[in-house]
CSV table of C-alpha atoms and ligand atoms in Angstrom, one decimal:
chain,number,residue,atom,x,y,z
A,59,UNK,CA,-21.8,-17.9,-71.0
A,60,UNK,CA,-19.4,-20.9,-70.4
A,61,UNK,CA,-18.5,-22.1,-67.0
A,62,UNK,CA,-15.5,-20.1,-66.8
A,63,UNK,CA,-16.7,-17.0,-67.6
A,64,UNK,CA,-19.8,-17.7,-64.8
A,65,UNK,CA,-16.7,-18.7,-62.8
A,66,UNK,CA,-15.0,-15.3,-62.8
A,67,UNK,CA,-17.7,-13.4,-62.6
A,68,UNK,CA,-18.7,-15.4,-59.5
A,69,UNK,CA,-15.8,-15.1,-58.1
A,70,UNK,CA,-15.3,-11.1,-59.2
A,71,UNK,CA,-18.4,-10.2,-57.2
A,72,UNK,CA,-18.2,-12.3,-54.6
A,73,UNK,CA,-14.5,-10.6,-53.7
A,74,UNK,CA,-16.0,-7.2,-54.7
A,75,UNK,CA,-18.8,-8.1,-52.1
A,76,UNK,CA,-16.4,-9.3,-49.2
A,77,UNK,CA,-14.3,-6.4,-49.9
A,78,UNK,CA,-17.2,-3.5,-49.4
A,79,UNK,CA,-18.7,-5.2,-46.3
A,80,UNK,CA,-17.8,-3.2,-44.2
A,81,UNK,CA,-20.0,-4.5,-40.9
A,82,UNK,CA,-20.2,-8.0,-39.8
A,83,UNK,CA,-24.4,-8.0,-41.3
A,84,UNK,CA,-23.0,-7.1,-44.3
A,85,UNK,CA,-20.8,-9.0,-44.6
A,86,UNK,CA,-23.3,-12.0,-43.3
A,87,UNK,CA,-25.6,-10.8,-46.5
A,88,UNK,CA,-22.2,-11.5,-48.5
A,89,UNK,CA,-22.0,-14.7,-47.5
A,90,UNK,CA,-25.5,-15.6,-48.0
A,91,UNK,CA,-25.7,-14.4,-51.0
A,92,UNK,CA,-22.0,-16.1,-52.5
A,93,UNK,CA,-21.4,-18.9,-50.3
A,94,UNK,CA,-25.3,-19.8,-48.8
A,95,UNK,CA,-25.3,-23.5,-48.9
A,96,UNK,CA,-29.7,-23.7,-50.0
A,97,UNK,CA,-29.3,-21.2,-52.6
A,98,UNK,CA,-27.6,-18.0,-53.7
A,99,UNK,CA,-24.9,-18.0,-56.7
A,100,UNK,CA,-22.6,-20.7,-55.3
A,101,UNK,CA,-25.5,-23.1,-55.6
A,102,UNK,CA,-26.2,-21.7,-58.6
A,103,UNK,CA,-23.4,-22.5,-60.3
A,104,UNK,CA,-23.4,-25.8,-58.7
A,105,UNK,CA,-26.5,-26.7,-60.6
A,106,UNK,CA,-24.9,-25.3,-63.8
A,107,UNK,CA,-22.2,-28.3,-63.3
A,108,UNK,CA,-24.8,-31.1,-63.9
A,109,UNK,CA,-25.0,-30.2,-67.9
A,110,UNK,CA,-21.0,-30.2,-68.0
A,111,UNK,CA,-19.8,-33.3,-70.3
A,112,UNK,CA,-18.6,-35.9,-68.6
A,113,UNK,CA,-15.4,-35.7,-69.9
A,114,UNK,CA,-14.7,-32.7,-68.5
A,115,UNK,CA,-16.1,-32.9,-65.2
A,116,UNK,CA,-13.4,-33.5,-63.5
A,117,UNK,CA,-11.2,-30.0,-64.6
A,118,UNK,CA,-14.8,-27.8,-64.7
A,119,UNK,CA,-15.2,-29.2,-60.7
A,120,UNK,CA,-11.5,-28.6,-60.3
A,121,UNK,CA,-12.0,-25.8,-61.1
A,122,UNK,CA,-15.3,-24.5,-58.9
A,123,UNK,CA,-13.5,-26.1,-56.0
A,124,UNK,CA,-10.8,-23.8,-56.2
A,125,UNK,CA,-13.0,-20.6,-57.0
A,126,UNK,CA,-15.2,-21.9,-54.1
A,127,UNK,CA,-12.1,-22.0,-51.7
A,128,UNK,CA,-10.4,-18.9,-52.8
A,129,UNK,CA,-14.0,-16.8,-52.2
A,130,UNK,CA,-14.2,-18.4,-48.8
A,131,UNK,CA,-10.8,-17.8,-47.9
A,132,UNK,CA,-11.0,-14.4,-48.4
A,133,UNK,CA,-14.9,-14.5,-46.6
A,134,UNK,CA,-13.4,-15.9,-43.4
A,135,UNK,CA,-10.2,-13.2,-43.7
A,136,UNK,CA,-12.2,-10.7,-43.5
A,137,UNK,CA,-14.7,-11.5,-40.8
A,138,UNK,CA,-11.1,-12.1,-38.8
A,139,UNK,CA,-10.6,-8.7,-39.8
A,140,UNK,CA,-13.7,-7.2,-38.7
A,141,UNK,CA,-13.8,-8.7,-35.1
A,142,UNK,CA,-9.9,-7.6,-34.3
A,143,UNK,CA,-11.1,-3.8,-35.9
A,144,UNK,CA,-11.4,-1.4,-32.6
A,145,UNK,CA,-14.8,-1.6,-31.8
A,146,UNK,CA,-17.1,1.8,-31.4
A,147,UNK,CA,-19.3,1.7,-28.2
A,148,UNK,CA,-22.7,2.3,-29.4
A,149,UNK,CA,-23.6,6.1,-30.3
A,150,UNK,CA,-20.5,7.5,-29.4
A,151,UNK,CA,-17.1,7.9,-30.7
A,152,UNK,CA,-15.5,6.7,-28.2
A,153,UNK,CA,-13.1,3.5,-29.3
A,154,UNK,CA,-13.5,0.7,-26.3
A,155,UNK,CA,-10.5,-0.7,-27.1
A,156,UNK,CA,-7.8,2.1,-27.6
A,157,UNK,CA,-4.9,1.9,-25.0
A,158,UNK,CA,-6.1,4.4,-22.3
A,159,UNK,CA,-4.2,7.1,-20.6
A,160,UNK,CA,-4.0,4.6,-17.7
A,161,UNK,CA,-3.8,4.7,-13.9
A,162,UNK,CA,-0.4,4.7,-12.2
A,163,UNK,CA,-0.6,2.5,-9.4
A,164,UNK,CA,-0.8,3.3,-5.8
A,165,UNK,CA,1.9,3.3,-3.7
A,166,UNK,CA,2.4,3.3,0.3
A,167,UNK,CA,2.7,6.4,2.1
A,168,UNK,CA,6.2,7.2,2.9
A,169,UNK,CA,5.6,6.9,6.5
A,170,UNK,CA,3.8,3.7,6.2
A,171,UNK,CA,7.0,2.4,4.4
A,172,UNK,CA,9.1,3.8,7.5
A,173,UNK,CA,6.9,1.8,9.2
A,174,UNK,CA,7.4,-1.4,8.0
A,175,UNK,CA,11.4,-1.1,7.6
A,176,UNK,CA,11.4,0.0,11.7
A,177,UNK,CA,9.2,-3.3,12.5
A,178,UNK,CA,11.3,-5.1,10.0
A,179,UNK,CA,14.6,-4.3,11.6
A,180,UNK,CA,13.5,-4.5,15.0
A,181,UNK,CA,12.5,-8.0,14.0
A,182,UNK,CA,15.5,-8.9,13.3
A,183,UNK,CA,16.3,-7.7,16.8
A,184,UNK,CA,14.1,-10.3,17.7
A,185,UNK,CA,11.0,-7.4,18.4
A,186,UNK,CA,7.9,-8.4,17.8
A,187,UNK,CA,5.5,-6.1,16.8
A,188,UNK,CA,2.7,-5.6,19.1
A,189,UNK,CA,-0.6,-2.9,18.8
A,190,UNK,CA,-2.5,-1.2,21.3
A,191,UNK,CA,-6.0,1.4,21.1
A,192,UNK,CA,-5.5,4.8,19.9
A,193,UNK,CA,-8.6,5.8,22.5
A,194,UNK,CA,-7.4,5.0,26.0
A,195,UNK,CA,-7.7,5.7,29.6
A,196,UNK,CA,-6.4,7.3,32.3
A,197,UNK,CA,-4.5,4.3,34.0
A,198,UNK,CA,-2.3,3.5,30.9
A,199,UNK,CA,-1.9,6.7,29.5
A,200,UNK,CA,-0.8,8.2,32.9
A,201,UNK,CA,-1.3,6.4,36.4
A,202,UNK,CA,-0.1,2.9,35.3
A,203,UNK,CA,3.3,4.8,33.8
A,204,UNK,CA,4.0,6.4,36.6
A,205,UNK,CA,2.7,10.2,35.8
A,206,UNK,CA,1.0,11.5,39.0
A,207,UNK,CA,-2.2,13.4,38.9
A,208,UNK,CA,-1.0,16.8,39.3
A,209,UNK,CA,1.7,16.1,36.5
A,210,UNK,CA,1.3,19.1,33.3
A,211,UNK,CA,1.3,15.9,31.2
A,212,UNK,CA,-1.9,15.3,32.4
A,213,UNK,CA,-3.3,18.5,31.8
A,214,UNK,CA,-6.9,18.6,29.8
A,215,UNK,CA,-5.6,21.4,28.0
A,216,UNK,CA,-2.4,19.6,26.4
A,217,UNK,CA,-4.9,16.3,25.7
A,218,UNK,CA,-7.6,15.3,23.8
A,219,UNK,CA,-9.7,14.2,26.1
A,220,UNK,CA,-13.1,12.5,24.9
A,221,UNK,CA,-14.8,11.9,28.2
A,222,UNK,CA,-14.3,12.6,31.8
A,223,UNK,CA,-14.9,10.4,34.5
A,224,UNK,CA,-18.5,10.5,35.9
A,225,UNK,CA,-20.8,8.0,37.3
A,226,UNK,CA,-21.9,7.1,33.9
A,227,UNK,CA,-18.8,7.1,32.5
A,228,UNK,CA,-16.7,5.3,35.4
A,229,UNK,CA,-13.0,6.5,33.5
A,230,UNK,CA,-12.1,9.3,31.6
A,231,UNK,CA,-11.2,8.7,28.4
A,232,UNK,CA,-8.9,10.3,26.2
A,233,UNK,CA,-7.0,10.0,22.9
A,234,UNK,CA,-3.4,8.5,23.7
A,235,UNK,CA,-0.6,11.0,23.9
A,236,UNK,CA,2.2,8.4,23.6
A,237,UNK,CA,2.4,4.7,22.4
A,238,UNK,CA,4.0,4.2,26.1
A,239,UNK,CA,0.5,3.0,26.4
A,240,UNK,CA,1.0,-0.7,24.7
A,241,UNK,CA,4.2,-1.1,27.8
A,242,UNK,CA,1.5,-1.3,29.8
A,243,UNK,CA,-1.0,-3.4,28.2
A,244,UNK,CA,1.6,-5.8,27.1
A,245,UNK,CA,3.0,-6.6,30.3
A,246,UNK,CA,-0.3,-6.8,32.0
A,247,UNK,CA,-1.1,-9.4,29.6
A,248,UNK,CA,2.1,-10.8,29.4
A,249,UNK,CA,5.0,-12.4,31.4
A,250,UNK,CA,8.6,-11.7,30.9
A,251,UNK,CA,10.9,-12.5,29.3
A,252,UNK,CA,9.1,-9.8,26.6
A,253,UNK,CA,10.8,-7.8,23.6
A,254,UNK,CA,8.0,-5.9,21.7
A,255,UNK,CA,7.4,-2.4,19.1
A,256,UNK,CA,4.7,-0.9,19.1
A,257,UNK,CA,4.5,1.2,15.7
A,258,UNK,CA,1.0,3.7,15.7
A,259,UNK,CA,-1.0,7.1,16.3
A,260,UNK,CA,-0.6,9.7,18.9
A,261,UNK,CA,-2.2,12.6,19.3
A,262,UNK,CA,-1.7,16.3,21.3
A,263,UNK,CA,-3.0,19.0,20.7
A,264,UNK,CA,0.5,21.6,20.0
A,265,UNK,CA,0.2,24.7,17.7
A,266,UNK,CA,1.2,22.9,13.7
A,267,UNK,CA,4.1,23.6,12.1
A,268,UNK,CA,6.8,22.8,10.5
A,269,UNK,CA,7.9,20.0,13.2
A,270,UNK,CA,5.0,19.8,15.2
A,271,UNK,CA,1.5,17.9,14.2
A,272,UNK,CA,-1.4,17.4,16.5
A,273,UNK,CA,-1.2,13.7,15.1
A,274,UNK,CA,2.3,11.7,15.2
A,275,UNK,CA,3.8,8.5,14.7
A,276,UNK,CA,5.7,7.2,17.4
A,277,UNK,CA,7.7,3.6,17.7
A,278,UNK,CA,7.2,2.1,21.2
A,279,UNK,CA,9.9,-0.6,22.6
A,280,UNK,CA,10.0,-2.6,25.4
A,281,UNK,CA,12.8,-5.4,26.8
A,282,UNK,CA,11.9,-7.1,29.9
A,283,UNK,CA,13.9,-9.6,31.6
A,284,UNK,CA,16.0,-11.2,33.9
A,285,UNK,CA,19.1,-8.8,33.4
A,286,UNK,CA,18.4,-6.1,30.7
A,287,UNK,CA,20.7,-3.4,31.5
A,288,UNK,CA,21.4,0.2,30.2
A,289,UNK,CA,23.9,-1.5,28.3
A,290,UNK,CA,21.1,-3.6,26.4
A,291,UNK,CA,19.3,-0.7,25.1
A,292,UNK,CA,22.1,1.4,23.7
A,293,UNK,CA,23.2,-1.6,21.9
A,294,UNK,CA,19.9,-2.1,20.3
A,295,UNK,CA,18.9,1.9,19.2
A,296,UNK,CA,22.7,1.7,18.2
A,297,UNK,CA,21.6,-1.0,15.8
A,298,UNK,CA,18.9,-0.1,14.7
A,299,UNK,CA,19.7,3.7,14.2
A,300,UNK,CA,22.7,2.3,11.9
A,301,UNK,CA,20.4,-0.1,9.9
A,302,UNK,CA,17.8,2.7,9.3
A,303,UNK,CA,20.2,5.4,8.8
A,304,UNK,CA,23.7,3.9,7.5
A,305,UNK,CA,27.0,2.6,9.2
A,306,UNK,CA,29.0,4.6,11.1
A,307,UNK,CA,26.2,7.7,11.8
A,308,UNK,CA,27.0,9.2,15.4
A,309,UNK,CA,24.6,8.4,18.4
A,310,UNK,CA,24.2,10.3,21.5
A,311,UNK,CA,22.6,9.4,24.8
A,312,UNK,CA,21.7,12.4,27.4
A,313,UNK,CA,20.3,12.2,30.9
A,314,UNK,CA,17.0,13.3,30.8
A,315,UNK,CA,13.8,12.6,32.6
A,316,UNK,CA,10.4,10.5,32.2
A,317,UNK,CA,8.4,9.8,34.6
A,318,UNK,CA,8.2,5.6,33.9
A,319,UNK,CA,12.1,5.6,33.1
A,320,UNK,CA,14.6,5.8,35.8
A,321,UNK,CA,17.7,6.4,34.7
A,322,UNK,CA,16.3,8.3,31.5
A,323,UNK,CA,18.1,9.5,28.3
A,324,UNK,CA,17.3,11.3,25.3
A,325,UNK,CA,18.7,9.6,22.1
A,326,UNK,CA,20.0,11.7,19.4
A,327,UNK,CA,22.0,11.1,15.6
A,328,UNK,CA,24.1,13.4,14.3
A,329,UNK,CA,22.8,16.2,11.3
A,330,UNK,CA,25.5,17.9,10.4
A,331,UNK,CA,27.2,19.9,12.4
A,332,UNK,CA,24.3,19.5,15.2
A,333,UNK,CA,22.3,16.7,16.6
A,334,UNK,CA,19.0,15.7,16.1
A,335,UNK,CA,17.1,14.6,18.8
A,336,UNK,CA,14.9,11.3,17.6
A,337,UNK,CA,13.0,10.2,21.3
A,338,UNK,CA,13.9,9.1,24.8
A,339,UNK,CA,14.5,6.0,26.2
A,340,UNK,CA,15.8,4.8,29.5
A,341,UNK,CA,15.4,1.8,31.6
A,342,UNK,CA,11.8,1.0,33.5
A,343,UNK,CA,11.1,2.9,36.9
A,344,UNK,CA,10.2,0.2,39.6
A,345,UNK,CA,6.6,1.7,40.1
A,346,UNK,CA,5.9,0.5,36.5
A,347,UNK,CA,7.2,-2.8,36.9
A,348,UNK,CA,4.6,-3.1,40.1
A,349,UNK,CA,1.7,-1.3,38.4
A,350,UNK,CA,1.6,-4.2,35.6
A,351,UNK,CA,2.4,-6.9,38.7
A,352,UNK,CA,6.1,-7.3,38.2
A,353,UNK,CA,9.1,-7.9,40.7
A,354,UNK,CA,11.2,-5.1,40.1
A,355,UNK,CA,13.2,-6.8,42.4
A,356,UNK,CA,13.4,-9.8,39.9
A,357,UNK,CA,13.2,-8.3,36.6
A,358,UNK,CA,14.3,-5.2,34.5
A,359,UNK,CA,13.9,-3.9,31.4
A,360,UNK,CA,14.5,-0.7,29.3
A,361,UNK,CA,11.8,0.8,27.1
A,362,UNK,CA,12.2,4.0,23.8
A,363,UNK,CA,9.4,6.5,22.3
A,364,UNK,CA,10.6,7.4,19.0
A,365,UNK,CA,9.4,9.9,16.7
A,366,UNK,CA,8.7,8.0,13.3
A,367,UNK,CA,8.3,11.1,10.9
A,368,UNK,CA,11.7,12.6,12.0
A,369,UNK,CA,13.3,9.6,10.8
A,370,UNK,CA,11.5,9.6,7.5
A,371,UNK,CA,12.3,13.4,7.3
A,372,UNK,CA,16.3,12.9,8.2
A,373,UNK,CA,16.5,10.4,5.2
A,374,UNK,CA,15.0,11.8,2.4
A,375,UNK,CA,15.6,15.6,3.4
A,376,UNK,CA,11.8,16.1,4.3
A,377,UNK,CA,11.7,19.9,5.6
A,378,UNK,CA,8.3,20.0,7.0
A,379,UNK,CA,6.3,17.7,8.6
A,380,UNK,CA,3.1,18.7,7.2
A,381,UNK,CA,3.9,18.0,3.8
A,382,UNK,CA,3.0,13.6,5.5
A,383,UNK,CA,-0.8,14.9,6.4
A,384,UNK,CA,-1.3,17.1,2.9
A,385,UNK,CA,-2.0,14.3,-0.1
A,386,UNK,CA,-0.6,16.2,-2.3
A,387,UNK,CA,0.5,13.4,-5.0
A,388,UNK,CA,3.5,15.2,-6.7
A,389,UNK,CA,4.9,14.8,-2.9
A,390,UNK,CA,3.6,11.1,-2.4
A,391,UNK,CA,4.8,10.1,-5.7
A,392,UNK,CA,8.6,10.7,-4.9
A,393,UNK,CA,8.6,7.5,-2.4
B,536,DAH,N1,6.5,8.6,25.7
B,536,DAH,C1,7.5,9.6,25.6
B,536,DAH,C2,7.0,10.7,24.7
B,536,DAH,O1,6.0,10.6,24.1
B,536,DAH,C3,8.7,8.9,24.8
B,536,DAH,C4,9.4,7.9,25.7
B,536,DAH,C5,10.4,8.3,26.5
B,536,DAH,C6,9.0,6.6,25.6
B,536,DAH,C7,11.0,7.4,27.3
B,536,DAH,C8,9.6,5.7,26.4
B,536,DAH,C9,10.7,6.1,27.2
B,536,DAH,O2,9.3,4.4,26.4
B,536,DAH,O3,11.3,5.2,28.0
B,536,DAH,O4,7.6,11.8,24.8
């Protein structure tokens, strides 16, 4: 056999080889065997150069050269190939590196997203956004705000009351029924002038349906200063009902009654051909003032309660509050 014929066949099998391997130890044994550097056929024919006449050494070793780089060529092309190819986990036939169905991601709740626009926009208002315990006691859920003892409010059947008060326990204690709550620990830690939200949890215990929930959201605010007037605090739920809700949307203010508000109104927006009523508001009764250690006779201020949910549910055309408390994604997933 003359070189070129041991040539081509080298170089036959060698691709044959390459071609077949269809793992990367077989295609390890391939290389061994056709481009092992100690022995195996590349040495081989190597060897079989030495007895080559001189004068046509340099065209025979031309020649292995280029047999010996085509056959490694197509070695290292398909090892490339092998190591790209979707890869089996072991004993199964499951492919590791298929695209999967894939997770969408998460989102926030829609009435954690009301959430942050209201303490957004009353930012803007210059609000900041303070927080305050969802387990509280007596003095500033009801005393401190004004509610006497012998006020319904107060009644252990319209509250979730945890504890009463005992020797042991010095204070009943009771889940909050309204964020009014963080008025009162806010000015008690604070002096005026003061402009705070508080955005969180309340909780009563009404019959659920489809506007009522043992659990709400309510936003708290609070303006306390030299001369905040009525005036003030229509000005800023004006503003902020038209930044949640859209220019021109009707307001309405209508005397009501609170216990830690004196005058008090009820704030509505207009739904249609009705009204929808969104909290109350009104500006800070005198005994409050005291209870946290103000002058009411140096200071003022106006304070709101509004639902959060009612909001939410005005805006997107939410017909039941429960659907907020269900997790039921195909809801979720529409915010
Ligand atoms: N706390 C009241 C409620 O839960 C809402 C409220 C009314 C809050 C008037 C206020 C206010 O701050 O001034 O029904």
């Amino acid at each position: 056999m003359d070189h070129e014929q041991s040539f081509a066949s080298y170089e036959q099998d060698a691709l044959k080889s390459i071609e077949a391997a269809a793992t990367a130890d077989a295609l390890e044994a391939a290389r061994i065997e056709f481009l092992g550097k100690k022995q195996g056929r590349l040495k081989d024919l190597q060897g079989a150069l030495g007895s080559v006449p001189v004068d046509q050494k340099p065209a025979v070793g031309k020649r292995f050269n280029e047999i010996k780089d085509r056959v490694t060529a197509a070695w290292e092309q398909k090892k490339l190939m092998l190591e790209s190819a979707p890869k089996k986990a072991a004993g199964s036939e499951f492919d590791v590196t298929l695209p999967g169905a894939g997770l969408s991601l998460g989102k926030l709740h829609p009435l954690t997203q009301t959430i942050e626009e209201f303490k957004d926009i009353m930012a803007r208002l210059g609000f900041e956004s303070e927080e305050g315990p969802e387990v509280e006691d007596e003095w500033h859920n009801f005393v401190a705000l004004n509610i006497p003892e012998d006020h319904p409010a107060r009644n252990p059947l319209d509250n979730f009351y945890l504890s009463v008060a005992s020797t042991v326990t010095k204070e009943a204690r009771l889940l909050r029924s309204q964020t009014s709550t963080v008025q009162i620990r806010t000015m008690e830690q604070r002096q005026p002038p003061i402009r705070i939200v508080s955005v969180g949890r309340v909780y009563r215990p009404d019959q659920i349906d489809a506007t009522h929930h043992m659990m709400f959201h309510q936003m708290e605010g609070l303006m306390v200063g030299p001369d905040v007037t009525m005036a003030s605090l229509k000005t800023v739920l004006q503003l902020f009902a038209t930044a949640y809700l859209g220019e021109n949307v009707p307001v309405r203010f209508r005397p009501s009654f609170f216990p830690f508000t004196e005058p008090s109104v009820e704030f509505d927006v207009r739904r249609g051909n009705g009204w929808l009523e969104l909290g109350g508001a009104g500006m800070v009764d005198p005994n409050v003032l005291s209870a946290c250690g103000y002058d009411p006779e140096k200071v003022s201020g106006f304070a709101f309660g509004l639902g959060i949910a009612r909001f939410c549910m005005m805006r997107h055309g939410i017909d039941d509050i429960r659907h907020f408390y269900e997790n039921e994604l195909r809801f979720l997933q529409q915010f």
